[in-house]
Amino acid sequence: MPTMRLALAQVNSTVGDIAGNAAAVRRWSRRAADAGCQLVAFPEMMLTGYPIEDLVFRDSFVTASRHALDTLAADLAADGLGDMAVVVGYVDADGPPPTSAEATPGRGRRDASALLTGGRVAATYFKHHLPNYGVFDEDRYFEPGDTLTVVRFGGTDVALTVCEDLWQSGGPFAAARRAGVGMVLNINASPYELNKDDVRLSLVRRRAAEAGATVAYVNLVGGQDELVFDGDSMIVTADGELLARAGQFTEELLLHDVELPSAGDATPNAPGGTTQAAPRSSGPVRGEAIRGEDRGSDDMAVERVEIGSAPRPLRDGPAVGGIAERITDEAEIWSALTLGLRDYVNKNGFSSVVVAVSGGIDSAVVAAIAVDAIGPDRVVGVSMPSGHSSQHSRDDAADLAKRTGLDYRVEPIQPMVDAFLANIALSGLAVENLQARVRGVILMALSNQEGHLVLTTGNKSELAVGYSTLYGDSVGGFNPLKDVPKTMVWKLARWRNADAGRRGGEPPIPENSIAKPPSAELRPGQLDTDSLPDYEVLDAVLNGYIDYDQGRADLITAGHDAAVVDRVLRMVDIAEYKRRQSAPGTKISVKAFGRDRRLPITNRFREGV
């Protein structure tokens, strides 16, 4: 059996930075070549970044992507890498976007994969299954491909597929079995959510069995607005054996020698003789010796491309990629939040962040995430005590600053609040909100004056029920805790402190911030439980209602108190207008506010009414 030295380049791309992404492909391809690699694969849409959203409608953007692909192929050869195969994702087009009056069915923008070798684009493939759920809107942007590309390289047949092709049965993987391929290469931009790595492994095993072939799965890593990509690339044999697996949330090159059947050894599992080249909506791929096969029950044509030149000979073997250890739930989430914040800050050109540190748990966790993400010298923490701020909260804020090493400042707000009250008569809730809004003004003033990105600190539970002050504590450009329920905030704090202890460092979060009852401290003796159910109860109801779309009857059947359900659901429903104005934040759950959960603000439907 031929042995192929395969490299899965689990790397970080940036949307729109086509030149920078191409440079990354060249840089990582050189590393792969130096390790004796014969074929290296990069993630979905590597050249353009992912998701590109409405950029796909711009002809100039698509043209830049296609030009960069051709240039990259030539540059790789000029780098002395022409004898290595490089698979990379990009955006292609064989017609105008659906927004154009000239649009025609079956043609348009394509989520594409290309194999580069010998200084040229040798083969291309268009993604077949287009997800249109959760954070995905690919039916809006792309046309599906209808042809599986099989490349004969190094004595074996390799099928090219893209991301969602793996998540659905039939289609490309069924066609791959019919074509008798030795390996299916699947390039991905699969966003993180908690425990998704457990789902992926079983899914890759199912598709490997369906194709009757080894599956090489490479995934993107890095943050893009609300999304974060966790890597977790892997190689799985047809019988389900996990050969190699990369780590989570790390850029790395997973290098492994894979034994594959010789081309022609595997018997196609469906009838269909060789015919003329199968029609392809974009025209023939740019390769050699192209031939086609009839469509099978999977309704996909098979288009074959034979690479005439032999791959570079193997040396210094064998290469064993190893299997990276899985990390705990809390470690997963913390890694996602730090990576998401780091890339949002760095990719958008912010030099530093500023966060209000109140002494409470949420602000302490946000500050600790920020310090882990970009370093203490780039984090400003501002304590803004009012006349209602307790001494222990002031002390806890100062303790946090000492533990983390961030730039700590104190800006008392009571004189500013008093100045407002001397000029306008306010009472009750209006005075509470005034304090929050004065704090928001201070943070935004520091942002304008010094260039910091303001981090807001509201958690998912508070956003769900509207427990925040619009233009006050909700002010900010990014929210690391936007998709983190309050109960998970406490778990993260305890995990982060324990992790510091295991590493011999100082726990960053004061124990008092974790242990004390949460309070906004906007009036004497105030506690969150004055306005909300206990967070353990609240989060359980919110999880069912928001993440899993359970109705009132479902929640009550699940054991929740009817009065609590009615109260919580009403708070969630009437707070939609606040959530619509909230800052972006990293998605970690099945259903995050914003990209996942989209409800009308004007909406009179109420559960149980």
XYZ file of C-alpha atoms in Angstrom:
609
model
C 0.000 0.000 0.000
C 1.312 3.494 -0.792
C 2.231 5.639 2.177
C 1.436 9.339 2.018
C 2.974 11.849 4.388
C 0.019 14.104 5.114
C 0.038 17.430 6.956
C -3.098 19.102 8.294
C -2.367 22.810 8.750
C -4.603 23.880 11.630
C -4.037 27.616 11.286
C -5.605 31.033 11.861
C -6.833 33.145 8.946
C -8.335 36.650 8.880
C -11.406 37.604 6.871
C -10.464 39.875 3.990
C -6.696 39.649 4.500
C -6.188 37.689 1.305
C -2.512 38.602 0.966
C -1.805 37.799 4.606
C -3.665 34.499 4.400
C -1.762 33.513 1.251
C 1.492 34.351 3.008
C 0.441 32.075 5.882
C -0.181 29.235 3.416
C 3.330 29.685 2.009
C 4.861 29.854 5.493
C 3.109 26.732 6.802
C 3.667 24.888 3.522
C 7.402 25.477 3.933
C 7.220 23.968 7.425
C 5.339 20.984 6.021
C 7.876 20.536 3.236
C 10.785 20.716 5.669
C 9.135 17.823 7.513
C 8.998 15.771 4.323
C 5.295 16.298 3.659
C 3.809 15.216 0.323
C 0.330 16.735 0.716
C -0.672 19.568 3.052
C -4.275 20.704 3.576
C -5.492 24.074 4.857
C -8.946 24.968 6.242
C -12.101 26.016 4.432
C -11.911 29.486 2.842
C -8.311 29.821 4.012
C -7.492 32.468 1.417
C -10.448 34.731 2.207
C -11.111 33.928 5.851
C -14.468 32.611 7.082
C -17.277 33.587 7.217
C -17.084 36.264 4.546
C -20.813 37.087 4.745
C -21.923 39.760 2.248
C -18.393 40.276 0.938
C -19.272 37.373 -1.337
C -21.604 39.655 -3.309
C -18.724 41.910 -4.388
C -17.245 40.948 -7.740
C -13.992 42.625 -6.696
C -13.695 40.334 -3.675
C -14.318 37.168 -5.685
C -11.880 38.316 -8.341
C -9.240 38.962 -5.680
C -9.778 35.453 -4.265
C -9.415 33.754 -7.642
C -6.377 35.830 -8.573
C -4.751 35.032 -5.223
C -5.277 31.308 -5.837
C -3.420 31.396 -9.164
C -0.695 33.600 -7.701
C -0.320 31.291 -4.704
C 0.147 28.254 -6.952
C 2.952 30.031 -8.801
C 4.511 31.351 -5.592
C 4.595 27.885 -4.028
C 6.495 26.580 -7.030
C 8.868 29.551 -6.864
C 9.430 28.661 -3.211
C 10.653 25.235 -4.313
C 7.436 23.503 -3.236
C 6.072 22.618 -6.661
C 6.449 18.883 -6.011
C 4.125 19.039 -2.988
C 0.321 19.099 -3.224
C -1.340 21.955 -1.328
C -5.105 21.942 -0.743
C -6.598 25.299 0.176
C -10.084 26.789 0.502
C -11.155 29.931 -1.355
C -14.229 31.572 -2.899
C -14.936 31.004 -6.592
C -17.772 31.956 -8.929
C -19.270 30.823 -12.230
C -21.998 33.436 -12.253
C -23.307 36.588 -10.591
C -24.638 36.543 -7.024
C -28.346 35.896 -6.385
C -28.809 39.607 -5.669
C -28.096 40.347 -9.345
C -30.804 40.641 -11.988
C -28.576 38.458 -14.207
C -28.496 35.582 -11.693
C -29.376 32.166 -13.080
C -30.251 28.951 -11.197
C -27.311 26.624 -10.671
C -24.674 29.302 -11.091
C -23.226 31.825 -8.700
C -20.740 32.022 -5.866
C -18.970 28.850 -4.740
C -17.394 27.741 -1.480
C -14.458 26.004 -3.106
C -11.426 23.834 -2.485
C -8.414 23.681 -4.783
C -5.385 21.406 -5.069
C -2.236 23.259 -6.119
C 0.867 21.550 -7.447
C 3.502 22.142 -10.084
C 2.858 25.880 -10.082
C -0.784 25.613 -11.137
C -4.304 24.927 -9.932
C -4.586 21.217 -10.709
C -8.100 20.524 -9.396
C -11.064 22.318 -7.854
C -14.147 21.193 -5.967
C -17.325 23.084 -5.007
C -18.968 22.413 -1.628
C -22.107 20.312 -2.057
C -23.996 20.529 1.242
C -24.672 24.143 2.285
C -25.691 24.635 5.944
C -28.517 27.058 6.572
C -29.096 26.826 10.312
C -27.642 28.357 13.473
C -24.850 30.746 12.545
C -24.808 29.586 8.910
C -26.524 31.342 5.981
C -24.807 29.558 3.113
C -27.942 29.162 0.990
C -27.972 32.956 0.925
C -24.431 33.137 -0.393
C -23.453 30.044 -2.386
C -24.613 27.629 -5.038
C -24.051 23.931 -4.246
C -21.644 21.865 -6.291
C -22.892 18.674 -7.939
C -19.615 16.963 -8.828
C -17.122 15.133 -6.620
C -13.509 15.798 -7.585
C -11.162 12.815 -7.190
C -7.446 13.474 -7.573
C -5.022 10.634 -8.331
C -1.836 11.594 -6.533
C 0.999 9.512 -5.186
C -0.560 6.280 -6.420
C -3.870 6.740 -4.584
C -7.218 8.454 -5.213
C -8.116 11.383 -2.938
C -11.584 12.972 -2.903
C -11.950 16.671 -2.059
C -14.821 17.767 0.206
C -15.673 20.816 2.324
C -17.028 21.068 5.903
C -20.816 20.493 5.829
C -20.284 17.685 3.314
C -19.113 15.722 6.370
C -22.131 16.601 8.533
C -24.716 15.026 6.244
C -24.921 11.490 4.921
C -25.104 10.830 1.223
C -23.765 13.199 -1.371
C -19.963 13.476 -1.541
C -19.124 10.660 0.878
C -21.487 8.232 -0.819
C -20.009 9.279 -4.161
C -16.520 8.726 -2.729
C -17.408 5.101 -1.930
C -18.769 4.639 -5.434
C -15.564 6.105 -6.850
C -13.425 3.743 -4.764
C -11.196 6.438 -3.273
C -8.461 5.751 -0.735
C -8.905 8.983 1.232
C -11.458 11.769 1.610
C -9.926 15.125 2.471
C -12.372 17.384 4.310
C -11.417 21.039 4.907
C -13.400 22.914 7.553
C -14.317 26.156 9.229
C -16.371 24.547 11.987
C -17.189 26.991 14.824
C -16.690 25.976 18.430
C -19.411 25.185 20.899
C -19.019 23.276 24.137
C -18.347 19.535 23.650
C -18.471 19.769 19.864
C -15.183 17.844 19.759
C -17.004 14.794 21.115
C -19.556 15.031 18.305
C -16.907 15.477 15.619
C -15.003 12.271 16.281
C -18.090 10.060 16.041
C -19.202 11.989 12.955
C -15.864 11.546 11.172
C -16.006 7.840 11.982
C -19.487 7.563 10.427
C -18.405 9.329 7.259
C -15.232 7.214 7.022
C -17.380 4.089 7.193
C -19.795 5.536 4.631
C -16.974 6.330 2.206
C -15.072 3.138 2.973
C -11.972 5.303 3.115
C -9.654 7.168 5.469
C -10.935 10.662 6.294
C -8.521 13.531 6.919
C -10.338 16.371 8.673
C -8.635 19.771 9.055
C -10.308 22.641 10.886
C -9.682 26.349 11.257
C -8.481 27.862 14.526
C -8.967 31.471 15.681
C -11.597 34.100 16.375
C -13.842 35.948 13.909
C -16.281 38.395 15.504
C -18.675 36.226 17.584
C -17.290 32.927 16.314
C -14.231 31.077 17.479
C -12.761 28.024 15.764
C -11.094 25.378 17.875
C -9.079 23.264 15.455
C -9.392 19.636 16.590
C -8.141 18.274 13.249
C -7.904 14.489 12.906
C -7.267 11.462 10.694
C -9.595 8.433 10.962
C -9.416 5.167 9.019
C -12.330 3.472 7.271
C -12.748 1.082 10.196
C -12.877 3.939 12.702
C -9.341 3.942 14.073
C -8.191 7.390 15.189
C -4.667 7.726 13.780
C -3.842 11.285 14.816
C -5.558 14.266 16.384
C -4.454 17.861 16.880
C -4.991 19.969 19.969
C -7.749 22.483 20.605
C -7.379 26.246 20.147
C -3.757 25.982 18.968
C -2.119 26.612 15.627
C -0.181 23.511 14.663
C 0.818 21.189 11.849
C -0.516 17.657 12.324
C 1.914 15.461 10.366
C 1.272 11.751 9.899
C 2.244 8.946 7.508
C -0.984 7.356 6.237
C -1.151 4.021 4.463
C -3.676 4.198 1.616
C -4.837 1.689 -1.005
C -3.350 1.961 -4.465
C -5.561 3.634 -7.042
C -7.744 0.997 -8.620
C -7.398 -1.466 -5.722
C -10.681 -0.334 -4.172
C -13.727 -1.533 -6.110
C -16.390 1.112 -6.757
C -19.563 0.234 -4.882
C -22.074 1.273 -7.494
C -22.417 0.601 -11.209
C -21.355 3.191 -13.716
C -18.864 2.978 -16.525
C -16.365 5.543 -17.684
C -17.848 8.211 -19.968
C -16.802 11.540 -21.319
C -15.886 14.149 -18.715
C -18.907 14.832 -16.558
C -20.382 18.310 -17.053
C -19.392 20.780 -14.370
C -21.034 24.125 -13.933
C -17.667 25.910 -13.850
C -16.141 24.042 -16.806
C -13.348 21.465 -16.455
C -10.846 21.764 -13.645
C -7.352 22.937 -14.514
C -5.578 19.568 -14.438
C -4.524 16.581 -16.546
C -6.245 13.435 -17.848
C -9.748 14.387 -16.731
C -12.484 11.799 -17.092
C -15.914 11.410 -15.559
C -18.284 8.759 -14.225
C -22.056 8.546 -14.370
C -24.021 9.859 -11.437
C -25.001 7.353 -8.779
C -27.884 7.266 -6.331
C -26.109 10.071 -4.463
C -26.856 12.287 -7.503
C -23.261 13.442 -7.893
C -21.011 13.122 -10.892
C -17.427 12.052 -10.278
C -14.697 14.000 -12.003
C -11.172 12.583 -11.914
C -7.923 14.456 -12.204
C -4.616 12.642 -12.518
C -1.488 14.450 -11.375
C 1.188 13.395 -13.815
C 4.198 14.179 -11.643
C 5.192 11.969 -8.724
C 5.193 13.415 -5.207
C 8.441 14.044 -3.402
C 9.925 10.807 -1.968
C 9.414 10.016 1.700
C 12.329 10.611 4.047
C 13.126 10.687 7.749
C 10.143 8.555 8.643
C 7.920 7.406 9.959
C 5.943 10.542 10.885
C 3.490 10.001 13.719
C 1.114 12.853 14.537
C 0.018 11.598 17.937
C -3.328 12.109 19.657
C -3.648 15.288 21.696
C -5.280 14.972 25.100
C -8.785 16.421 25.424
C -9.302 19.261 27.906
C -12.062 19.837 30.497
C -15.237 21.799 29.783
C -14.039 24.809 31.774
C -10.656 24.747 30.048
C -12.407 24.564 26.674
C -14.580 27.568 27.436
C -11.743 29.612 28.916
C -9.595 28.861 25.857
C -12.445 29.857 23.540
C -13.071 33.119 25.389
C -9.426 34.143 25.525
C -8.811 33.260 21.872
C -12.004 35.002 20.776
C -11.080 38.184 22.641
C -7.424 38.128 21.547
C -8.295 37.853 17.877
C -11.060 40.454 18.096
C -8.636 42.917 19.675
C -5.643 42.178 17.454
C -7.411 41.657 14.126
C -9.321 44.931 14.576
C -6.216 46.874 15.511
C -6.936 47.766 19.144
C -3.875 48.366 21.285
C -5.588 47.813 24.646
C -8.880 47.241 26.460
C -10.600 48.896 29.384
C -13.006 47.164 31.760
C -14.976 48.331 34.774
C -13.819 46.342 37.824
C -16.484 46.466 40.496
C -15.225 43.745 42.799
C -17.954 41.412 41.532
C -17.559 38.047 39.852
C -18.399 39.057 36.268
C -15.959 41.954 36.023
C -13.263 39.888 37.736
C -13.636 37.044 35.238
C -13.662 39.444 32.265
C -10.505 41.141 33.555
C -8.790 37.779 34.041
C -9.778 36.674 30.523
C -8.422 39.932 29.105
C -5.112 39.578 30.944
C -4.737 35.987 29.743
C -5.675 37.016 26.196
C -3.464 40.055 25.605
C -1.328 40.559 28.722
C -1.708 42.844 31.765
C 0.128 45.762 30.153
C -2.714 46.076 27.612
C -5.580 45.936 30.133
C -6.917 48.935 32.063
C -9.210 48.236 35.006
C -11.285 51.107 36.354
C -13.009 51.056 39.734
C -15.883 53.558 39.788
C -17.332 53.521 43.299
C -20.529 55.366 44.157
C -21.998 56.184 47.537
C -23.573 52.700 47.551
C -20.368 50.796 46.791
C -19.305 48.659 49.734
C -15.780 48.795 51.091
C -15.310 45.085 50.437
C -16.153 45.614 46.749
C -13.569 48.382 46.505
C -11.030 46.164 48.234
C -11.861 43.209 45.959
C -11.358 45.357 42.849
C -7.957 46.495 44.132
C -7.053 42.911 45.029
C -7.936 41.758 41.508
C -5.667 44.430 40.039
C -2.805 43.363 42.271
C -3.243 39.690 41.410
C -3.430 40.231 37.640
C -1.023 43.154 37.253
C -3.376 45.227 35.107
C -3.307 49.034 34.986
C -5.619 49.960 37.868
C -7.422 53.267 38.267
C -10.084 54.648 40.598
C -12.669 57.158 39.365
C -15.342 57.925 42.013
C -18.701 58.694 40.376
C -20.682 60.182 43.266
C -19.747 63.835 42.510
C -20.893 63.344 38.895
C -24.127 61.680 40.002
C -24.771 64.508 42.457
C -24.218 67.067 39.697
C -26.909 65.373 37.609
C -29.322 65.197 40.526
C -28.759 68.888 41.275
C -30.084 69.704 37.821
C -32.810 67.094 37.276
C -35.222 65.487 39.724
C -34.845 61.705 39.646
C -35.759 58.925 42.057
C -35.871 55.151 42.399
C -34.840 53.147 39.364
C -33.889 56.282 37.439
C -31.192 57.074 40.036
C -29.893 53.495 39.877
C -29.648 53.659 36.107
C -28.035 57.088 36.286
C -25.115 55.597 38.228
C -24.636 52.891 35.617
C -24.773 55.435 32.797
C -22.218 57.716 34.448
C -19.891 54.733 34.590
C -20.556 54.077 30.927
C -19.696 57.675 30.073
C -16.372 57.373 31.929
C -15.437 54.179 30.109
C -16.297 55.615 26.716
C -14.403 58.831 27.531
C -11.297 56.781 28.355
C -11.818 54.848 25.121
C -11.975 58.075 23.107
C -9.073 59.651 24.954
C -6.674 56.682 25.048
C -7.887 54.329 22.310
C -8.993 51.384 24.475
C -11.652 48.909 23.411
C -14.349 48.917 26.095
C -15.237 45.445 27.360
C -18.688 45.036 28.828
C -19.235 42.400 31.482
C -22.860 41.246 31.330
C -23.338 37.467 31.282
C -25.853 35.486 29.219
C -28.294 35.164 32.114
C -28.447 38.938 32.596
C -28.748 39.587 28.865
C -31.537 37.038 28.639
C -33.768 38.723 31.223
C -32.702 42.313 30.532
C -30.980 42.741 33.900
C -28.756 45.574 32.749
C -28.873 49.302 32.093
C -29.007 50.246 28.457
C -26.146 52.685 27.706
C -24.836 51.988 31.205
C -23.256 48.687 32.236
C -24.153 47.353 28.770
C -21.879 49.880 27.057
C -18.887 48.458 25.209
C -17.447 47.141 21.974
C -17.056 43.480 22.954
C -18.467 41.205 25.647
C -16.467 38.080 26.531
C -19.302 36.721 28.719
C -22.172 37.337 26.291
C -22.817 33.606 25.824
C -21.768 32.461 29.318
C -24.537 31.784 31.875
C -24.008 33.119 35.384
C -23.589 29.667 36.900
C -20.820 28.949 34.388
C -19.118 32.249 35.284
C -18.622 30.935 38.825
C -17.332 27.600 37.505
C -14.855 29.386 35.263
C -13.589 31.517 38.133
C -13.001 28.486 40.335
C -11.379 26.573 37.480
C -9.055 29.458 36.586
C -7.927 29.865 40.194
C -7.391 26.127 40.583
C -5.470 26.018 37.297
C -3.190 28.798 38.556
C -2.562 26.784 41.693
C -1.690 23.679 39.682
C 0.822 25.718 37.688
C 2.353 27.291 40.770
C 0.947 30.761 40.016
C -1.263 33.143 41.938
C -5.028 32.743 41.480
C -6.176 35.873 39.612
C -9.703 36.153 41.016
C -10.240 37.167 44.671
C -12.027 34.471 46.624
C -14.407 37.070 48.028
C -15.556 37.975 44.512
C -16.524 34.336 44.006
C -18.111 33.697 47.384
C -20.194 36.825 48.046
C -23.810 37.154 46.850
C -23.933 39.065 43.548
C -25.159 42.659 43.681
C -25.230 45.659 41.356
C -24.810 47.888 44.450
C -26.990 50.648 43.037
C -29.030 51.011 46.223
C -28.479 50.073 49.889
C -28.496 46.331 50.559
C -29.286 45.420 46.955
C -28.892 41.773 45.798
C -29.535 40.202 42.389
C -32.079 37.896 44.031
C -34.248 40.953 44.772
C -35.065 41.027 41.053
C -34.270 37.529 39.796
C -34.757 33.893 40.807
C -31.721 32.106 42.179
C -29.271 31.710 39.306
C -29.293 27.912 39.482
C -33.055 28.007 38.912
C -32.905 30.835 36.385
C -30.204 29.277 34.230
C -32.020 25.959 34.025
C -35.157 27.693 32.700
C -33.149 29.861 30.316
C -31.270 26.861 28.955
C -34.507 25.134 28.004
C -36.218 28.241 26.635
C -33.306 29.812 24.741
C -30.923 27.028 23.785
C -33.538 24.346 23.083
C -36.675 26.358 22.192
C -38.824 24.703 24.855
C -42.223 26.283 25.406
C -43.999 26.977 28.686
C -45.661 23.553 28.835
C -42.366 21.791 28.104
C -40.587 23.685 30.886
C -43.287 22.954 33.429
C -43.322 19.277 32.409
C -39.558 19.272 32.965
C -40.205 20.174 36.618
C -39.883 23.963 36.711
C -42.285 25.959 38.857
C -45.040 27.481 36.708
C -44.871 30.905 38.371
C -41.100 31.058 37.893
C -41.445 29.978 34.259
C -44.044 32.666 33.557
C -41.930 35.323 35.234
C -38.714 34.377 33.454
C -40.289 34.000 30.016
C -41.898 37.418 30.278
C -38.568 39.021 31.203
C -36.837 37.304 28.288
C -39.480 38.273 25.760
C -39.639 41.969 26.640
C -35.833 42.382 26.687
C -35.304 41.634 23.000
C -34.793 45.326 22.198
C -31.906 45.466 24.680
C -30.212 42.385 23.255
C -30.474 43.799 19.744
C -28.229 46.667 20.891
C -25.717 44.573 22.820
C -22.028 44.210 21.984
C -20.774 41.139 20.105
C -19.270 38.340 22.159
C -17.794 34.887 21.674
C -20.246 32.044 21.030
C -19.746 28.947 23.194
C -23.251 27.441 23.374
C -25.687 25.695 21.074
C -27.616 28.935 20.626
C -26.026 32.325 21.200
C -27.845 35.637 21.135
C -27.390 37.452 17.837
C -26.138 35.037 15.201
C -28.057 31.979 16.412
C -31.248 33.331 17.998
C -33.103 35.846 15.854
C -36.473 37.031 17.065
C -38.552 40.099 16.195
C -38.524 42.945 18.688
C -42.168 43.744 17.971
C -43.785 40.444 18.914
C -47.032 39.883 20.825
C -46.815 36.097 21.002
C -46.499 34.932 24.584
C -46.109 31.357 25.823
C -49.247 30.045 27.522
C -51.393 33.030 26.524
